[in-house]
XYZ file of C-alpha atoms in Angstrom:
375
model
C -17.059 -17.255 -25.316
C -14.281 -14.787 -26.435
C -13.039 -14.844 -30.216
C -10.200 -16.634 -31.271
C -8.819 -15.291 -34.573
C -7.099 -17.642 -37.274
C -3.290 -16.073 -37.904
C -0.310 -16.892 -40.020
C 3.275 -16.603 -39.885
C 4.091 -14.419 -42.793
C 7.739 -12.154 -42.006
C 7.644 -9.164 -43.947
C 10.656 -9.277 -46.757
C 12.035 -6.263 -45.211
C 12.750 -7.806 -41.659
C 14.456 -11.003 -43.923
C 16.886 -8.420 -45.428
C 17.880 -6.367 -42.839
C 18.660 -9.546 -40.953
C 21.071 -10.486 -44.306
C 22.631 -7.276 -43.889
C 23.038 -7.729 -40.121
C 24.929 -11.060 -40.484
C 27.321 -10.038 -43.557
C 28.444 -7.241 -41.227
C 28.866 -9.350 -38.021
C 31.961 -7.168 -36.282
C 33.667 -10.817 -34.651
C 34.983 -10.665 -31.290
C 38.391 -12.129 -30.854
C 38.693 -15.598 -29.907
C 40.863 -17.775 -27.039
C 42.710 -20.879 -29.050
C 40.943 -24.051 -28.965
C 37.962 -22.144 -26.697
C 35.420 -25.094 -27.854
C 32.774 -24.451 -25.460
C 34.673 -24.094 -22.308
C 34.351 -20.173 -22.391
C 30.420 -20.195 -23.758
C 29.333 -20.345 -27.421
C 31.959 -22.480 -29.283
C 33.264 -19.777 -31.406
C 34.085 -22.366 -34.466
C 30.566 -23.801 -34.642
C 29.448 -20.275 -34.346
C 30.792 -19.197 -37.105
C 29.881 -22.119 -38.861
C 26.309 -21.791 -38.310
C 26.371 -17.745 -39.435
C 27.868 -18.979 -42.411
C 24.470 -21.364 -42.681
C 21.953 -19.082 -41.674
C 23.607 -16.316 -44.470
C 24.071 -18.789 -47.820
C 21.766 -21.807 -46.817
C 18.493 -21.137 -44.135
C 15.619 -20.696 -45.620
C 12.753 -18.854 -43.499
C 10.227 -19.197 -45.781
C 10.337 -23.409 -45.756
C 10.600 -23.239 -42.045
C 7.359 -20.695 -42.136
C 5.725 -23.456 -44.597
C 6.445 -26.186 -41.720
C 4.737 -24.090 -38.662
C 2.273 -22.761 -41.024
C 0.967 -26.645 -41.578
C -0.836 -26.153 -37.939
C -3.598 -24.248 -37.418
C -2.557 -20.853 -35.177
C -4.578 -18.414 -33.391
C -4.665 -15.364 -31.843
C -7.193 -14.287 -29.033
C -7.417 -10.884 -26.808
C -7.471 -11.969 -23.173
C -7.366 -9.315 -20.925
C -6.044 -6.786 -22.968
C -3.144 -9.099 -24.191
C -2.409 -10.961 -27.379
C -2.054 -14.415 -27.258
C -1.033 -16.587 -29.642
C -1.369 -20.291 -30.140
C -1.470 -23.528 -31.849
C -4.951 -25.716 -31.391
C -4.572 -29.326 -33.325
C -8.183 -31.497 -32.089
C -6.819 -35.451 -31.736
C -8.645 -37.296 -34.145
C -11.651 -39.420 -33.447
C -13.089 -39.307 -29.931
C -11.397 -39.253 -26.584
C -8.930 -36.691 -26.970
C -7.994 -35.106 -23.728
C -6.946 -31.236 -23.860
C -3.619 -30.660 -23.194
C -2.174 -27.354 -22.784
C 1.795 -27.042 -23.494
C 3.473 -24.463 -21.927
C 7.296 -23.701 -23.943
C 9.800 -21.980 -21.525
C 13.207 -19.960 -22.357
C 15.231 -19.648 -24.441
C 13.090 -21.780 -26.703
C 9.335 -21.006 -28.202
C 6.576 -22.805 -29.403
C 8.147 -24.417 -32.021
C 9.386 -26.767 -28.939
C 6.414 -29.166 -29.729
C 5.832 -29.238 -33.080
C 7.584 -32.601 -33.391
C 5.343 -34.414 -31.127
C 1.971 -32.440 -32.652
C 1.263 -35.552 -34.890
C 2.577 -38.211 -32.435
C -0.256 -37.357 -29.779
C -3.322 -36.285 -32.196
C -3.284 -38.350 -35.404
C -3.864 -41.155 -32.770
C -6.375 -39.329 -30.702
C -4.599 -38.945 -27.331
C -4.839 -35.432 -27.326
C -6.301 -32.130 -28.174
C -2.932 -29.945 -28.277
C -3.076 -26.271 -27.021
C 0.769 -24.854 -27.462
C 0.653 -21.128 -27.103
C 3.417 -18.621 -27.219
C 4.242 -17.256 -23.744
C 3.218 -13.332 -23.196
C 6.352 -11.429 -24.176
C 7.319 -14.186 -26.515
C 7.186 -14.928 -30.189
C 4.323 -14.019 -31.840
C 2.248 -12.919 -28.558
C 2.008 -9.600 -27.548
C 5.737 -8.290 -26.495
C 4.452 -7.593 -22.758
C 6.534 -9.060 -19.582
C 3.860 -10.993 -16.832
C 4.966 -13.369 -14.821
C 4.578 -16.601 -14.100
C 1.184 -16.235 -12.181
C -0.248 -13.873 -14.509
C 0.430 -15.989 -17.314
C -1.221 -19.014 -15.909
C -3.923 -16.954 -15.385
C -4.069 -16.029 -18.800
C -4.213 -20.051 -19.557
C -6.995 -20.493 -17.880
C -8.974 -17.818 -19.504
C -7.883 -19.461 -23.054
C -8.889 -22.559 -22.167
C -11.988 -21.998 -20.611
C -13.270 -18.618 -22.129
C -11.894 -19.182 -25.125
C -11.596 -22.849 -26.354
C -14.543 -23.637 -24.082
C -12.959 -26.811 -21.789
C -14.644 -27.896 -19.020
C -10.987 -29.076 -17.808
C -7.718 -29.892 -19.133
C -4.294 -31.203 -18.285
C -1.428 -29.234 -18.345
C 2.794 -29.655 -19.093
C 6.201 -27.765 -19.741
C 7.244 -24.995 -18.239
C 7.589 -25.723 -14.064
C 6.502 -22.230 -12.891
C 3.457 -21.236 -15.069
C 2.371 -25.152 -15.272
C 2.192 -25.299 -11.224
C 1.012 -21.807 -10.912
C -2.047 -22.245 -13.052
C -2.844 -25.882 -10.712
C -2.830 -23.929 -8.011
C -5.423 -21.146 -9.659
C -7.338 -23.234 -10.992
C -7.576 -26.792 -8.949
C -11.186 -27.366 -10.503
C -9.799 -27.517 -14.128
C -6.661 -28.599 -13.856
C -7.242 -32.899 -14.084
C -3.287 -33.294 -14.237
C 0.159 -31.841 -14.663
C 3.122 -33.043 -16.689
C 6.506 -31.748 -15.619
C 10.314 -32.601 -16.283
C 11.356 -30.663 -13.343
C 9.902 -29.633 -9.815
C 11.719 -26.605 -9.481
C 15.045 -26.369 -6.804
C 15.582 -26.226 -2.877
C 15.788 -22.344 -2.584
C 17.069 -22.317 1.128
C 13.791 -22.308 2.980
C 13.895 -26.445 3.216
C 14.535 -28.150 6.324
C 18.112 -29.905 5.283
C 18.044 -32.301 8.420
C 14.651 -33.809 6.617
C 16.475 -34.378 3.350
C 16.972 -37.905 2.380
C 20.745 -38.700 1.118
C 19.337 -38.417 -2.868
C 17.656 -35.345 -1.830
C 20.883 -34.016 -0.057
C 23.380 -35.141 -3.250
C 20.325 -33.205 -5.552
C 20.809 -29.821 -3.307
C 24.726 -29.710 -3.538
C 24.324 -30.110 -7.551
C 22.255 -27.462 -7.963
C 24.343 -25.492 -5.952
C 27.269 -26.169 -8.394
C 25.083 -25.596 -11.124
C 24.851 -22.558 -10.204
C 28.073 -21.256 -9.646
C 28.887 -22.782 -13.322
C 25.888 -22.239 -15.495
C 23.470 -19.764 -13.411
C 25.143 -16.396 -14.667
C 22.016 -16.296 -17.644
C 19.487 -16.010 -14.333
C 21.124 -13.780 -12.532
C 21.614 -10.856 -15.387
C 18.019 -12.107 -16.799
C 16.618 -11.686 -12.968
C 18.424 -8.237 -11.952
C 19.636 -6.175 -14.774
C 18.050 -7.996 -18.398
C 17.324 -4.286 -19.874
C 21.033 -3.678 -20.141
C 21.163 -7.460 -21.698
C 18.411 -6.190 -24.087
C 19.836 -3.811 -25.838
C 22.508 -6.083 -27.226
C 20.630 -9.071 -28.194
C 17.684 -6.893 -29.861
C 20.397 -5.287 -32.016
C 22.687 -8.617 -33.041
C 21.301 -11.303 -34.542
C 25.213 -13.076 -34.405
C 24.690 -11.888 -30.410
C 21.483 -13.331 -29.955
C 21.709 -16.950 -31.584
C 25.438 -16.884 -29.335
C 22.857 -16.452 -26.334
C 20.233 -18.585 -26.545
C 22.072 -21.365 -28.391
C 25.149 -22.244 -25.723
C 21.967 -22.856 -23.379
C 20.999 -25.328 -25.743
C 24.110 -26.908 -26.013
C 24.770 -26.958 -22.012
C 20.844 -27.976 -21.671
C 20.575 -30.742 -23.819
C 22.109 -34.282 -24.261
C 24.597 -33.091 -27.124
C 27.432 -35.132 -25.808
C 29.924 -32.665 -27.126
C 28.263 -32.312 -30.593
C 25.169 -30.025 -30.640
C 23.763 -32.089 -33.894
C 23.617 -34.588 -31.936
C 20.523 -32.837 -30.606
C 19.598 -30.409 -33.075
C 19.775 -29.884 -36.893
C 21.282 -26.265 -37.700
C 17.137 -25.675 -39.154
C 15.624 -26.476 -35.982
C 18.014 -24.613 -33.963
C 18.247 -21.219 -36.313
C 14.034 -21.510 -36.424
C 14.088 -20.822 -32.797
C 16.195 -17.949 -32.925
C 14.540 -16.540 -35.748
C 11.392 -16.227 -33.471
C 13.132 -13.762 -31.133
C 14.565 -11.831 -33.579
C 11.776 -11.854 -36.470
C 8.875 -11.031 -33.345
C 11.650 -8.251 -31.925
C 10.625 -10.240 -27.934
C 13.804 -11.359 -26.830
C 13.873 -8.228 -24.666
C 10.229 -9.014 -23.077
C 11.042 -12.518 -22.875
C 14.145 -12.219 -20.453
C 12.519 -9.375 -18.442
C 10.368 -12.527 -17.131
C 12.436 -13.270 -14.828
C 13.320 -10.263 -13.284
C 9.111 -10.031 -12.994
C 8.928 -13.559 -11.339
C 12.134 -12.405 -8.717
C 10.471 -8.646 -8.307
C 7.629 -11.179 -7.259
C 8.671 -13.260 -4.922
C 10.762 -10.408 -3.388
C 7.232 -9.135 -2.415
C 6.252 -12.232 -0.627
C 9.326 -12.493 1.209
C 12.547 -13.637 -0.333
C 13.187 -16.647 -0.707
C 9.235 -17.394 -0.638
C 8.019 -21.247 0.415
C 7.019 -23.356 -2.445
C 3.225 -23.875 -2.451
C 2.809 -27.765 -3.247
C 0.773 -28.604 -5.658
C -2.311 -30.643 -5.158
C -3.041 -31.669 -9.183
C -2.106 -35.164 -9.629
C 1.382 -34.711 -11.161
C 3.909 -36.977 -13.651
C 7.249 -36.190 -13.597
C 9.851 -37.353 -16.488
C 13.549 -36.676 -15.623
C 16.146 -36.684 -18.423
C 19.784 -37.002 -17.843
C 20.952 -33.885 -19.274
C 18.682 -31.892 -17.539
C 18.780 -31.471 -13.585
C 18.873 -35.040 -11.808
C 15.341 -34.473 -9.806
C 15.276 -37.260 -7.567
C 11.638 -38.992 -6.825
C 11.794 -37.954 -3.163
C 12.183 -34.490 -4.053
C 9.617 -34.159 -6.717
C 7.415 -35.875 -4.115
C 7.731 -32.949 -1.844
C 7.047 -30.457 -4.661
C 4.023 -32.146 -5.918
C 1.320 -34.974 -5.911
C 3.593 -37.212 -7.114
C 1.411 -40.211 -8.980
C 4.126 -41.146 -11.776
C 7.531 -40.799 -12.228
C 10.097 -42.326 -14.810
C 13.585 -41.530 -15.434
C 13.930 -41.442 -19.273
C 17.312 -42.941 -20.980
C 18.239 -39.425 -23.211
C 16.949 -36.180 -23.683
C 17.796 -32.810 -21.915
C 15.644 -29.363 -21.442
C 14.405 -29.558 -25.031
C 13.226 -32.958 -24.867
C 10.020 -32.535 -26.992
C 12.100 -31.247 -29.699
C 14.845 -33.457 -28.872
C 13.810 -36.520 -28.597
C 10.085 -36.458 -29.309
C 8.822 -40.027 -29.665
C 10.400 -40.545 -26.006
C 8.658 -37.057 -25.233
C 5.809 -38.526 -26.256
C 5.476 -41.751 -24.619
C 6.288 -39.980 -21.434
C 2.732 -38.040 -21.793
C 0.956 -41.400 -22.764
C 1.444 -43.445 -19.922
C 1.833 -40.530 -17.600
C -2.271 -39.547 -18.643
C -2.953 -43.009 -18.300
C -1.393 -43.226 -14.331
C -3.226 -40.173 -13.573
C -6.345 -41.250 -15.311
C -6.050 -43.945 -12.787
C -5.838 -41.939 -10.197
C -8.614 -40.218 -10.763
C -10.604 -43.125 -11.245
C -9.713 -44.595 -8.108
C-alpha cells in the first residue's frame, strides 16, 4: 500500500495580497453598450463581482469550509495527487470516485459530501485532476489520469472495486483500464458524434442531437479550440490577471448552467469566486487548459477523428437541460446503458448546482446498477 499524506489548505498571506493589489489595479477594457452577455462575460456583473471579491470575499472562511473534509495527498507515479476521502457512515458504503472537469475543481462536490455519507451510501473519493488545484501542476491526459485513479484507489485507499462519475473522458477511460474494478459509471454526458458515426443509422433524436452540437459549436466551442491548439499563448494571460481569469472561467459557467439569465440563480458570488481562487491561488490554470491540447495531440496519434471505444461498465446517465440534450439512444451507443433519467434543472455544474437533485441521481442510479449486477 502506498502512503497517503493528510494536507490542508492554508494560502500563504503573501499570495492573498498580491491578488488585492492585482484587482485594485485591474486596467478595464472598454465595453459595447448594453453588451449583457451577448459578447462573453457580462461586463456589468463583472465588475460587480471584482468589486466583491476586493471589499467583501473572504478566503480564509471559504478555506475553513473545504478544510471541514479530510484531504490528502499521495505520490503516484511520480505525481502529486490530491484528494478528498469522507467514509459513509455505518456499513454498506460503496466507494465512489468523483472525477471534477474544467473550468471547475473539486470544490464541485462538496455540496453533496454530506448528502451521500452521513446516510451511508457512499465512501466519497473527489480528487483534484493532475494539473489542477492543489495536485501537482503537470498536464496528462485523459488516459493517464484514469490511470492514475486506479492506482489511488487500489494502491492507495486499498478497494477491491469502486464505482466511478463526472468527468466523461477520464470516467470512461479508467472503465475501459480497469473493467475488473470498475462495478459502475455515473455520467451526465456520453461525449459527441465526432464524424466517424454512420448518420444513415441515426435515429431522428439522434439526428436532431448531432445538428445541435454542431451549432454548439460554431457558438460556444471557441474555449476548445484555443484550449486544444494554442492554450500556452492563452496561459500567459490568465496566469497573470486574476480580473482575466474569473472573466474566463466564469462566462462558461453562466453559458453551462441553468442561470436563466441571472447567474445567482445558479451560483452565490462565494461559490463562484472559491472556484476561481483555486486556479489562481494553486498558479494551474495554465496546466489545466493544456489538457486538452494533450487529449487532441492524442487522438491525433490514433488517427483523427479516432472511434469511440464503448464502454462495457454498467453505466447511468442523468441529462440536465442546460447542459447538452443527450438523447437515450445516443448514450446507448456510447455505453452500457442500464439507467437513464432526464432531470427537471441543473446544467454542467449540477453537483454544485443543484445538489440534492445531484444526489438522488447517484442513489437510484447505484441502486439500477446494483441490480444489474445482481441479475
Amino acid at each position: 500500500m502506498q502512503k497517503k499524506t493528510p494536507f490542508r489548505i492554508n494560502v500563504s498571506q503573501e499570495v492573498l495580497d498580491d491578488l488585492q493589489t492585482r484587482l485594485a489595479q485591474t486596467r478595464w477594457t472598454d465595453e459595447p453598450d448594453n453588451a449583457g452577455w451577448n459578447y462573453g462575460m457580462n461586463p456589468a456583473y463583472l465588475r460587480q463581482l471584482v468589486d466583491y471579491w476586493q471589499h467583501s470575499y473572504n478566503w480564509r472562511q471559504q478555506e475553513e469550509l473545504l478544510n471541514q473534509f479530510p484531504h490528502y495527498r499521495a505520490e503516484i507515479d511520480g505525481i502529486g495527487i490530491h484528494f478528498i476521502h469522507v467514509k459513509g457512515k455505518g456499513t454498506g458504503a460503496r466507494p465512489l470516485l468523483l472525477t471534477h472537469e474544467w473550468p471547475d475543481s473539486f470544490q464541485r462536490f462538496y455540496k453533496i459530501i454530506p448528502l451521500l455519507t452521513e446516510d451511508g451510501s457512499f465512501d466519497l473519493i473527489i480528487p483534484s485532476m493532475p494539473g489542477h488545484g492543489f495536485s501537482d501542476p503537470v498536464t496528462l491526459t485523459s488516459s493517464e489520469t484514469a490511470r492514475l485513479w486506479g492506482k489511488l484507489m487500489t494502491e492507495v485507499l486499498g478497494y477491491s472495486d469502486f464505482y466511478a462519475g463526472g468527468d466523461y473522458a477520464v470516467t470512461t477511460s479508467l472503465a475501459n483500464q480497469y473493467p475488473d474494478l470498475v462495478k459502475g459509471i455515473f455520467l451526465t454526458d456520453t461525449g459527441y458524434p465526432n464524424g466517424t458515426e454512420d448518420w444513415s443509422s441515426f435515429t431522428p433524436e439522434e439526428q436532431a442531437f448531432g445538428q445541435q452540437i454542431q451549432r454548439w459549436f460554431f457558438a460556444e466551442g471557441a474555449f476548445n479550440m484555443i484550449q486544444s491548439t494554442k492554450p500556452q499563448t492563452l496561459g500567459y494571460a490568465l496566469n497573470d490577471s486574476p480580473v482575466g481569469l474569473a472573466s474566463w472561467i466564469l462566462e462558461k459557467f453562466y453559458s453551462w448552467s441553468d442561470t436563466k439569465g441571472d447567474m445567482e440563480n445558479s451560483f452565490s458570488k462565494d461559490e463562484l469566486l472559491t472556484n476561481v481562487m483555486i486556479y489562481w491561488v494553486t498558479g494551474t490554470i495554465n496546466t489545466s487548459i493544456r489538457r486538452y491540447a494533450a487529449d487532441m495531440h492524442a487522438m491525433y496519434a490514433q488517427g483523427f477523428p479516432a472511434p469511440v471505444q464503448p464502454v462495457k461498465a454498467p453505466a447511468a446517465v442523468a441529462v440536465f437541460p442546460a447542459d447538452s440534450d443527450t438523447p437515450r439512444e445516443w448514450a446507448a451507443r456510447r455505453v452500457n446503458l442500464q439507467f437513464y433519467n432526464k432531470m427537471p434543472k441543473g446544467g454542467r455544474f449540477a453537483a454544485l448546482e443543484v445538489p440534492t437533485s445531484y444526489a438522488s441521481y447517484l442513489r437510484q442510479a447505484v441502486a439500477a446498477l446494483t441490480e444489474t449486477l445482481v441479475n
